[in-house]
Structures are given as structure tokens and as C-alpha cells.
Amino acid sequence: MSAEIQANFYQTNPGPEGVLATAETLRWEAGGGFHEKLMETIYADAARIADRAVTRPGEKPRFDLDSTIDRIVTSRVWGFPMMLLLFAIIFWLTISGANIPSAWLATLFMDKIYPALHAGADFLRLPWWLSGFLIDGVYLATAWVVSVMLPPMAIFFPLFTLLEDFGYLPRVAFNLDNIFRKSGAHGKQSLSMMMGFGCNAAGIVSTRIIDSPRERLIAMITNNFALCNGRWPTQILIATIFIGTLVPASLAGLISAAAVLSVALLGVLLTFVVSWSLSRTVLKGEVSTFSLELPPYRPPRVLQTIYTSMIDRTILVLWRAVMFAAPAGAVIWLVANVQLGGLSVAEQIINLLNPLGVLIGLNGVILLAYVIAIPANEIVIPTVLMLTVLVAHLGGAGSGAGVMFQGGDSSTLSVLQAGGWTLLTGVNLMLFSLIHNPCSTTIYTMYKESGSLKWTVVASLLPLGMGFMVTFFVAQIWRLFIR
Amino acid sequence: MTEKQPTLESQAGCATCPVHNAANLLKLGVNMEDWDFVVALSGNPNVGKSTVFNALTGLRQHTGNWPGKTVARAEGGFDYGGHRFKMVDLPGTYSLLATSLDEEVARDFILFGQPDVTVVVVDATRLERNLNLVLQVAEITDRVVVCLNLIDEARRNHLLVDERRLARDLGVPVVPTSARYNEGFPELLQAISDVATGQVATKPYRVQNEPPELKRPISQLVDQIQHVFPDLPNARWVALRLLDGDERIIEAIQKGELGDLSHGSSEDPAGNLELRLEATR
């Protein structure tokens, strides 16, 4: 465009419109590749300035530790075995390390404080229903949650955070990227899945890093298959008392860890399968590309990591569990003690749910526990135990309905066996704990993030339906071949 | 430098020295009612922005060693040297060309939010790549402070970064920090405060070696933009974006948002941004 025409534009179009018109014409004049030329200029200037400011005294170290580690942990051959080994070690440390403090806390809460509270209530002449409600309901549920959940979390979260701080998680994402792409999902979904291993609600928020709405929805719907904080303790406890006891004591920790790892891996597998099915059916579309930067390894700050993971994760999750456990304990005590037609409300519901539960290798108690535990997965096990004691009438003289009992793995096992549990019940509970509806916090987050009622309902009911199907088939096959 | 007395009770000695002004820092967390200055925190992914943010505001945004940890903006505040600062932690980006949502969030905030100071956190061990972003930020705003972070890692890799030379070349303050080990924050706070209050005038380096065939179109468009929007602080950057065909900037001109900017009266940019983020979700 010549200068005269330009001047014309200026006069006919003096305002903002004129600026745009000029830009339009000049864009042609500047020619193609403007963007690239400009970027090259910026890069060149940046390189020049950086070069002037940085000096490297001496030779570059011949041995580059970071890339050596990367070559191993992201290698085609060693990448996956290394990943499995690392997570197996973490689970094993958690399971074998948590036993002793768990038993210690249980003794403190159940053997020392619990009788003391009852003695205090008797001294104050509290009516039986009040002391029962407060001590046998609220206190016991809370104490149970703390003694069962605190030790494994206090070991698991710092270890996981150390791994994160070290910089290993992006390598996991790198390893998994290829499978995600083949499932028709975004590679960054591996990162949101990693977050989901901590908390599904946080995982769903973190899918914001995915730009395409289609791929983001897939990531949200499948996030529930990443085993979250609230479900780790269930897995660890059930694996310890049902699967660990199948083998000699020296191998128990290892086998339990392997069982927990298998469930977690099954969750990853389901993530792929569901992503694949969604992207082939209702959420069809192209896979977008992205670049994933592998950050340098950093020496983890051990003490600080332990401190922040205790505060950020352990205490937070525990607090949430306690907040939900206390009212849940009250509800359980109430349904166990309010009589309707000769039976307690709880027994009536359990009898109603039992046929369905038994059909899928579980029982009515577990199903009722999952209804009560919708606000928080953390309280499933305490609820199951309280309800089991109630139905099996194990309380013994002096203890009212809805009272919980001493903790400790062996006594837990005997209570559950008295409640009619078998190995199948344990295995199916682990499966159902992995595959069922998300907790109410996650559902709400899903609704807020997706803004869609439809997809929230899909994300809630799809895993629930899958859970019923999986446990049903496992139960049928089990009964055909094993028993 | 003349310095006011520390506002908080402090013991004699180090605490009264202007360099050691961390005693003047009052972490406000999210309790931001009104503020004197807005500070934007930008940088490449995984350079420690959130760690810097947490250290200054006392908040505990989750940090982690992976890029893309911060997906939305986080806001917090601190009180330093008698002024209240609102700090906005932007998503980590490699550029400000708005090719994805997080780049757009970061770019829009620096452009339309008009922060009083934009702190660019850079990775001292990857200076060249990080400076690309610094240069792009400096095209939009003059008031830039470079936080040369991860200086501990640079030391570990036997890299020496001459921050004075860098400051001279870039024309803005450069403060070496090691956020993970809590080093360099007193100096960083002082630099932020100096730029915010105008005690230190910045004169950022502007990219100038563009190919000759681009020079004429750019200068011609810059002239016209300056004519139409006389008060616009970053006419050259707008010209470059227009020549690149940036839809968002074209739209901003059509809607008159850019006109508002040049008169310094863009209304509640933060609120608008939040709305737009919601809409794109």
C-alpha cells in the first residue's frame, strides 16, 4: 500500500476503525510468517542478553545426573517396572508401618479413654440414651476414624509428597501419555489423575489445564477411578485383614501391598477403558497435542515436606473425616436404637438391602454403609463395623446396640467374620470401594466445574453401575469355581 | 536511600537496616479489603511462582514440582512499608501470545488489569528461555521486576548469573532469590515497593532487531495508534499484536476497551476476567 492511500485511510477513518483498517493492509505488506519472524527476534534478543549475564566457570559436568535418571525412569523397558516398584514400596511401607501406631491408638482410645468416659457419665448420672448417643455414637465413631486413618495417612502422604517434590510425577505422566492418547484422551489427563490419587475433587479442578472441552469432560468423568485419600485406608485395612492373613506373617505386608497396588492399577486400567469408550461414542473428536516439560529433579526438602503434607493433607483429610464421622456416628446410634415394629430401623434397612448385597458378593450392611457414607468415603469402614456389631449382636453384656469395640486388625477380622464375611466379601468391598459413585464433595465440584447437570449425573451413576456389574460378575464366578 | 522507620516494633540492629526490611512485612493472607498497589506474579511454568506467592502472602497455595500446578488465579495480600499490596498469582506461561486459556488469563490480566508492578519469576538455570517471557511482559508494561529464582539450583549447576548486568541490560530491577530456601525476599519486597511507589523508574529493554521488512509497517502502525490513543503506554505491543492478527486485541479496539485503558479507567478488570474465565469453562 502506498503512502497516499495510507494517508487517505487516515482521513476517512480517523478513529479506532482506521487503526484496524491500516493494520489489515499492513499485515499483507509485512507478508507471511510475521509471527515466526517476531518470535525469532525475541528469541535472539533473549539469547543475547542471557549469554551476557551467565557464565559457566570450568567445564560442564561430564556426568549429567538428571538426564541419566530420566533415561532410566522414562525408558520403554524400565519405565513401567520402575513405576510399579516405587508405588509398591510406598504401599508396603505404609501398610507395615501403620500397624503398630494403629494398635497403640486403638488401645488408648478404646481401652483407656472409652471406659473413663463411661465412668464419668455414670458419675454424672447421665441417662443411658444421652451417654449412649454421645459416647457410644459420636465419640466411638470419631475415635475409630482417627485410630484407623491417622497412621497410614501420616506415612503415605509424606512419602507421596516427597516423590512429588522430587519431580517424579511428570515422568509418570510422560510414561502414561502414550496410552492416554491411544484412549482418545488428552495426555495431561495423566496429571489430573495423579491429583485424583490425592483427592478426586482436587483432581477435577485440575482438569482446567486441559483446553479442549471434550477431553476435559473425559478427564472429569474418569477421575473417580483414581483411588483417593478417603479410599486408601479402606483398601489398606481390608487388604491387611483379608488378604494378608492368607499367607505366612513374614509375607503378609508384601502381599497386602500387592493387593492394594492391583486395585489402584485396576483403577488406572478402568480410566483408560472408560476414556476409550467415551471418546469412541458420546465424546468423539480429535486428540490435541501438547508439550510436557520434564522439570529438573530437585532434592526434596524432607522436613518441610513432612510438615506441609501433615498439615495440608493428613490433618485436612482427617479433619474432614472426623467432621463427617461424628454426625454419622450419631445417626448410626440413632438408627440402631430407634425401634420400629420390633426391629431397629437399621436392621430393617439392612434386611431390605441384604438380598441385593449378597447377590453382588457384599451384604446389606456394606450397602447401607455406602449410603450413610456418601458425604465422605473415609467413614465407610467405621460405619460397616458399627452396623456389623449391631446386626450380629456381638456387643455382649453391658454394651448397647450401636457400640463399637476395640480396634486392632485381628479383632476387626473376627468381628467381620462373625458378621458373615468371607474372602469374597473382602475382595468385592475393595472392588466396590474403587468403583462406585464419587463422594458428595466431588459430585458438587464436578457440577461447578462442568456447569452441566447431565454430565454430573453421568459421572456419578456410571461408576456406580459399573461397580454393581463388576462385583456381580466376580461374585458369580467366585461361587461357580471357588466355592 | 532514605527509608521510613519500620512500622512494626523491631529490635535494634539488623531490623532497622533498610535492606533487612522483612520486619516490615505483614502477611495478610486473603484478607484484602482495599489496597494501594496491585502486584501481578507471572513466569514460566514450574519456576516457583506459587512458592514466592505463598512466602509473601502467608497463604498456602499447593506447590509442587510440576508445570501447570496453578491453573487459576490466586489472590492474596501483604502489607509492606506502610502500603497494602494485593498480589495476583497468574498461571505459568511460556509466552503471552494467548494461544491457550492460561496464556490468555495471564496476558489479559497484565494488559487490562493494569497491575502497578508485574513480577516475572524466572528460572536462573534456564535464563534464555525465561527471558522470552520477560521481554514480552516488558512490551506490555514498564513496571517490571525480575525475580531471578532458583539461584540455589544455578549454584548447584555451577552457573554464575550476573544479576547487575542483567538488570542493566533489561532496564528493570533484578533480584536473585531462592524461594524454596526463603532467600532474597527482603530485597524482592523492597524492589516491588520501589517500583510501585515510583522511587525507582524502570526503562525496560524493547526488542529492536526485527527484520528490516517489518520495521516500516510497525512504525507506521505505531504512529497511527499513538495518534488515536495518545495515552496508551504500549502502542508498539498493540501494533505487533494487530499485525499478527490477534483477535482478542482487535476485539478490544472495536469495543473500546483499549480506549478505556489509555484513559486509565478500565472498570474492574479483575471482575471481568473472572467472568470471562467462567464463560470459557
PDB file of C-alpha atoms in Angstrom, chain A residues 77-222:
ATOM      1  CA  VAL A  77      11.808 -51.039  29.082  1.00  0.00           C
ATOM      2  CA  TRP A  78      12.338 -49.812  32.643  1.00  0.00           C
ATOM      3  CA  GLY A  79       9.781 -47.019  32.902  1.00  0.00           C
ATOM      4  CA  PHE A  80       6.774 -49.104  33.901  1.00  0.00           C
ATOM      5  CA  PRO A  81       8.573 -51.627  36.137  1.00  0.00           C
ATOM      6  CA  MET A  82      10.255 -48.723  37.997  1.00  0.00           C
ATOM      7  CA  MET A  83       6.902 -47.038  38.433  1.00  0.00           C
ATOM      8  CA  LEU A  84       5.278 -50.181  39.836  1.00  0.00           C
ATOM      9  CA  LEU A  85       8.219 -50.866  42.106  1.00  0.00           C
ATOM     10  CA  LEU A  86       8.203 -47.338  43.551  1.00  0.00           C
ATOM     11  CA  PHE A  87       4.489 -47.388  44.291  1.00  0.00           C
ATOM     12  CA  ALA A  88       4.717 -50.933  45.685  1.00  0.00           C
ATOM     13  CA  ILE A  89       7.450 -49.798  48.082  1.00  0.00           C
ATOM     14  CA  ILE A  90       5.329 -46.870  49.228  1.00  0.00           C
ATOM     15  CA  PHE A  91       2.292 -49.073  49.896  1.00  0.00           C
ATOM     16  CA  TRP A  92       4.403 -51.667  51.653  1.00  0.00           C
ATOM     17  CA  LEU A  93       5.990 -49.053  53.922  1.00  0.00           C
ATOM     18  CA  THR A  94       2.541 -47.652  54.659  1.00  0.00           C
ATOM     19  CA  ILE A  95       0.933 -50.982  55.461  1.00  0.00           C
ATOM     20  CA  SER A  96       3.710 -52.470  57.533  1.00  0.00           C
ATOM     21  CA  GLY A  97       4.490 -49.193  59.263  1.00  0.00           C
ATOM     22  CA  ALA A  98       0.928 -48.301  60.213  1.00  0.00           C
ATOM     23  CA  ASN A  99       0.083 -51.426  62.213  1.00  0.00           C
ATOM     24  CA  ILE A 100       1.899 -50.578  65.411  1.00  0.00           C
ATOM     25  CA  PRO A 101       0.742 -46.960  65.883  1.00  0.00           C
ATOM     26  CA  SER A 102      -2.796 -48.005  64.857  1.00  0.00           C
ATOM     27  CA  ALA A 103      -2.945 -50.629  67.586  1.00  0.00           C
ATOM     28  CA  TRP A 104      -1.434 -48.178  70.048  1.00  0.00           C
ATOM     29  CA  LEU A 105      -4.023 -45.506  69.265  1.00  0.00           C
ATOM     30  CA  ALA A 106      -6.833 -48.060  69.429  1.00  0.00           C
ATOM     31  CA  THR A 107      -5.696 -49.145  72.896  1.00  0.00           C
ATOM     32  CA  LEU A 108      -5.577 -45.538  74.015  1.00  0.00           C
ATOM     33  CA  PHE A 109      -8.989 -44.563  72.642  1.00  0.00           C
ATOM     34  CA  MET A 110     -10.926 -47.774  73.298  1.00  0.00           C
ATOM     35  CA  ASP A 111      -9.306 -49.318  76.375  1.00  0.00           C
ATOM     36  CA  LYS A 112      -8.328 -46.221  78.310  1.00  0.00           C
ATOM     37  CA  ILE A 113     -10.490 -43.246  77.348  1.00  0.00           C
ATOM     38  CA  TYR A 114     -13.711 -45.093  76.473  1.00  0.00           C
ATOM     39  CA  PRO A 115     -14.237 -46.747  79.902  1.00  0.00           C
ATOM     40  CA  ALA A 116     -13.162 -43.498  81.558  1.00  0.00           C
ATOM     41  CA  LEU A 117     -15.858 -41.603  79.665  1.00  0.00           C
ATOM     42  CA  HIS A 118     -18.497 -44.141  80.678  1.00  0.00           C
ATOM     43  CA  ALA A 119     -17.354 -43.972  84.283  1.00  0.00           C
ATOM     44  CA  GLY A 120     -17.632 -40.190  84.068  1.00  0.00           C
ATOM     45  CA  ALA A 121     -21.134 -40.442  82.598  1.00  0.00           C
ATOM     46  CA  ASP A 122     -22.202 -42.828  85.368  1.00  0.00           C
ATOM     47  CA  PHE A 123     -20.760 -40.483  87.955  1.00  0.00           C
ATOM     48  CA  LEU A 124     -22.776 -37.595  86.484  1.00  0.00           C
ATOM     49  CA  ARG A 125     -25.841 -39.875  86.334  1.00  0.00           C
ATOM     50  CA  LEU A 126     -26.455 -39.152  82.674  1.00  0.00           C
ATOM     51  CA  PRO A 127     -29.469 -41.015  81.234  1.00  0.00           C
ATOM     52  CA  TRP A 128     -28.493 -44.091  79.198  1.00  0.00           C
ATOM     53  CA  TRP A 129     -29.701 -42.621  75.930  1.00  0.00           C
ATOM     54  CA  LEU A 130     -27.625 -39.466  76.320  1.00  0.00           C
ATOM     55  CA  SER A 131     -24.393 -41.211  77.265  1.00  0.00           C
ATOM     56  CA  GLY A 132     -25.065 -43.815  74.555  1.00  0.00           C
ATOM     57  CA  PHE A 133     -25.643 -41.148  71.931  1.00  0.00           C
ATOM     58  CA  LEU A 134     -22.557 -39.149  72.883  1.00  0.00           C
ATOM     59  CA  ILE A 135     -20.072 -41.836  73.921  1.00  0.00           C
ATOM     60  CA  ASP A 136     -21.148 -44.932  72.001  1.00  0.00           C
ATOM     61  CA  GLY A 137     -22.184 -42.927  68.942  1.00  0.00           C
ATOM     62  CA  VAL A 138     -20.277 -39.700  68.394  1.00  0.00           C
ATOM     63  CA  TYR A 139     -17.123 -40.462  70.398  1.00  0.00           C
ATOM     64  CA  LEU A 140     -16.572 -44.008  69.199  1.00  0.00           C
ATOM     65  CA  ALA A 141     -17.048 -43.199  65.516  1.00  0.00           C
ATOM     66  CA  THR A 142     -14.606 -40.307  65.783  1.00  0.00           C
ATOM     67  CA  ALA A 143     -12.040 -42.283  67.765  1.00  0.00           C
ATOM     68  CA  TRP A 144     -12.288 -45.115  65.278  1.00  0.00           C
ATOM     69  CA  VAL A 145     -11.689 -42.864  62.306  1.00  0.00           C
ATOM     70  CA  VAL A 146      -8.659 -41.310  63.962  1.00  0.00           C
ATOM     71  CA  SER A 147      -7.045 -44.573  65.031  1.00  0.00           C
ATOM     72  CA  VAL A 148      -7.648 -46.295  61.698  1.00  0.00           C
ATOM     73  CA  MET A 149      -6.829 -43.424  59.380  1.00  0.00           C
ATOM     74  CA  LEU A 150      -4.172 -41.320  61.044  1.00  0.00           C
ATOM     75  CA  PRO A 151      -1.209 -43.771  60.963  1.00  0.00           C
ATOM     76  CA  PRO A 152      -1.472 -44.847  57.303  1.00  0.00           C
ATOM     77  CA  MET A 153      -2.061 -41.280  56.174  1.00  0.00           C
ATOM     78  CA  ALA A 154       0.816 -39.945  58.247  1.00  0.00           C
ATOM     79  CA  ILE A 155       3.088 -42.374  56.392  1.00  0.00           C
ATOM     80  CA  PHE A 156       1.528 -42.400  52.928  1.00  0.00           C
ATOM     81  CA  PHE A 157       1.089 -38.683  52.298  1.00  0.00           C
ATOM     82  CA  PRO A 158       4.612 -37.560  53.221  1.00  0.00           C
ATOM     83  CA  LEU A 159       6.070 -40.337  51.051  1.00  0.00           C
ATOM     84  CA  PHE A 160       3.847 -39.394  48.133  1.00  0.00           C
ATOM     85  CA  THR A 161       4.626 -35.698  48.597  1.00  0.00           C
ATOM     86  CA  LEU A 162       8.362 -36.429  48.678  1.00  0.00           C
ATOM     87  CA  LEU A 163       8.012 -38.213  45.354  1.00  0.00           C
ATOM     88  CA  GLU A 164       6.091 -35.237  44.009  1.00  0.00           C
ATOM     89  CA  ASP A 165       8.608 -32.742  45.347  1.00  0.00           C
ATOM     90  CA  PHE A 166      11.467 -34.711  43.836  1.00  0.00           C
ATOM     91  CA  GLY A 167       9.886 -34.278  40.405  1.00  0.00           C
ATOM     92  CA  TYR A 168       8.888 -37.857  39.661  1.00  0.00           C
ATOM     93  CA  LEU A 169       5.198 -37.319  38.883  1.00  0.00           C
ATOM     94  CA  PRO A 170       5.720 -35.583  35.496  1.00  0.00           C
ATOM     95  CA  ARG A 171       7.772 -38.639  34.487  1.00  0.00           C
ATOM     96  CA  VAL A 172       4.786 -40.824  35.337  1.00  0.00           C
ATOM     97  CA  ALA A 173       2.697 -38.546  33.155  1.00  0.00           C
ATOM     98  CA  PHE A 174       5.290 -38.891  30.414  1.00  0.00           C
ATOM     99  CA  ASN A 175       5.143 -42.695  30.633  1.00  0.00           C
ATOM    100  CA  LEU A 176       1.358 -42.756  30.559  1.00  0.00           C
ATOM    101  CA  ASP A 177       0.899 -40.115  27.863  1.00  0.00           C
ATOM    102  CA  ASN A 178       1.028 -42.583  25.015  1.00  0.00           C
ATOM    103  CA  ILE A 179      -1.714 -44.796  26.450  1.00  0.00           C
ATOM    104  CA  PHE A 180      -3.915 -41.788  27.128  1.00  0.00           C
ATOM    105  CA  ARG A 181      -3.521 -40.631  23.556  1.00  0.00           C
ATOM    106  CA  LYS A 182      -4.466 -44.063  22.300  1.00  0.00           C
ATOM    107  CA  SER A 183      -7.563 -43.951  24.524  1.00  0.00           C
ATOM    108  CA  GLY A 184      -8.575 -40.770  22.735  1.00  0.00           C
ATOM    109  CA  ALA A 185      -7.907 -38.636  25.810  1.00  0.00           C
ATOM    110  CA  HIS A 186      -5.582 -35.712  26.470  1.00  0.00           C
ATOM    111  CA  GLY A 187      -2.100 -36.586  27.706  1.00  0.00           C
ATOM    112  CA  LYS A 188      -2.448 -34.031  30.512  1.00  0.00           C
ATOM    113  CA  GLN A 189      -5.160 -36.268  31.930  1.00  0.00           C
ATOM    114  CA  SER A 190      -2.331 -38.241  33.492  1.00  0.00           C
ATOM    115  CA  LEU A 191      -1.593 -35.186  35.655  1.00  0.00           C
ATOM    116  CA  SER A 192      -5.192 -34.699  36.759  1.00  0.00           C
ATOM    117  CA  MET A 193      -5.326 -38.421  37.509  1.00  0.00           C
ATOM    118  CA  MET A 194      -2.250 -38.026  39.704  1.00  0.00           C
ATOM    119  CA  MET A 195      -4.033 -35.265  41.600  1.00  0.00           C
ATOM    120  CA  GLY A 196      -7.031 -37.590  41.897  1.00  0.00           C
ATOM    121  CA  PHE A 197      -4.891 -40.067  43.803  1.00  0.00           C
ATOM    122  CA  GLY A 198      -4.854 -37.409  46.490  1.00  0.00           C
ATOM    123  CA  CYS A 199      -8.418 -36.153  46.213  1.00  0.00           C
ATOM    124  CA  ASN A 200     -10.894 -36.519  43.359  1.00  0.00           C
ATOM    125  CA  ALA A 201     -12.381 -33.079  43.922  1.00  0.00           C
ATOM    126  CA  ALA A 202      -8.890 -31.569  43.543  1.00  0.00           C
ATOM    127  CA  GLY A 203      -8.305 -33.786  40.526  1.00  0.00           C
ATOM    128  CA  ILE A 204     -11.437 -32.493  38.846  1.00  0.00           C
ATOM    129  CA  VAL A 205     -10.436 -28.881  39.454  1.00  0.00           C
ATOM    130  CA  SER A 206      -7.001 -29.607  37.989  1.00  0.00           C
ATOM    131  CA  THR A 207      -8.544 -30.695  34.664  1.00  0.00           C
ATOM    132  CA  ARG A 208      -8.626 -26.981  33.907  1.00  0.00           C
ATOM    133  CA  ILE A 209      -5.177 -27.461  32.372  1.00  0.00           C
ATOM    134  CA  ILE A 210      -6.927 -29.267  29.512  1.00  0.00           C
ATOM    135  CA  ASP A 211      -8.171 -26.810  26.887  1.00  0.00           C
ATOM    136  CA  SER A 212     -10.492 -28.930  24.799  1.00  0.00           C
ATOM    137  CA  PRO A 213     -13.910 -29.288  26.481  1.00  0.00           C
ATOM    138  CA  ARG A 214     -14.334 -32.793  25.101  1.00  0.00           C
ATOM    139  CA  GLU A 215     -11.099 -34.082  26.580  1.00  0.00           C
ATOM    140  CA  ARG A 216     -11.716 -32.172  29.778  1.00  0.00           C
ATOM    141  CA  LEU A 217     -15.062 -33.917  30.278  1.00  0.00           C
ATOM    142  CA  ILE A 218     -13.439 -37.298  29.751  1.00  0.00           C
ATOM    143  CA  ALA A 219     -10.810 -36.416  32.338  1.00  0.00           C
ATOM    144  CA  MET A 220     -13.500 -35.317  34.812  1.00  0.00           C
ATOM    145  CA  ILE A 221     -15.700 -38.376  34.387  1.00  0.00           C
ATOM    146  CA  THR A 222     -12.826 -40.811  34.758  1.00  0.00           C
TER     147      THR A 222
END
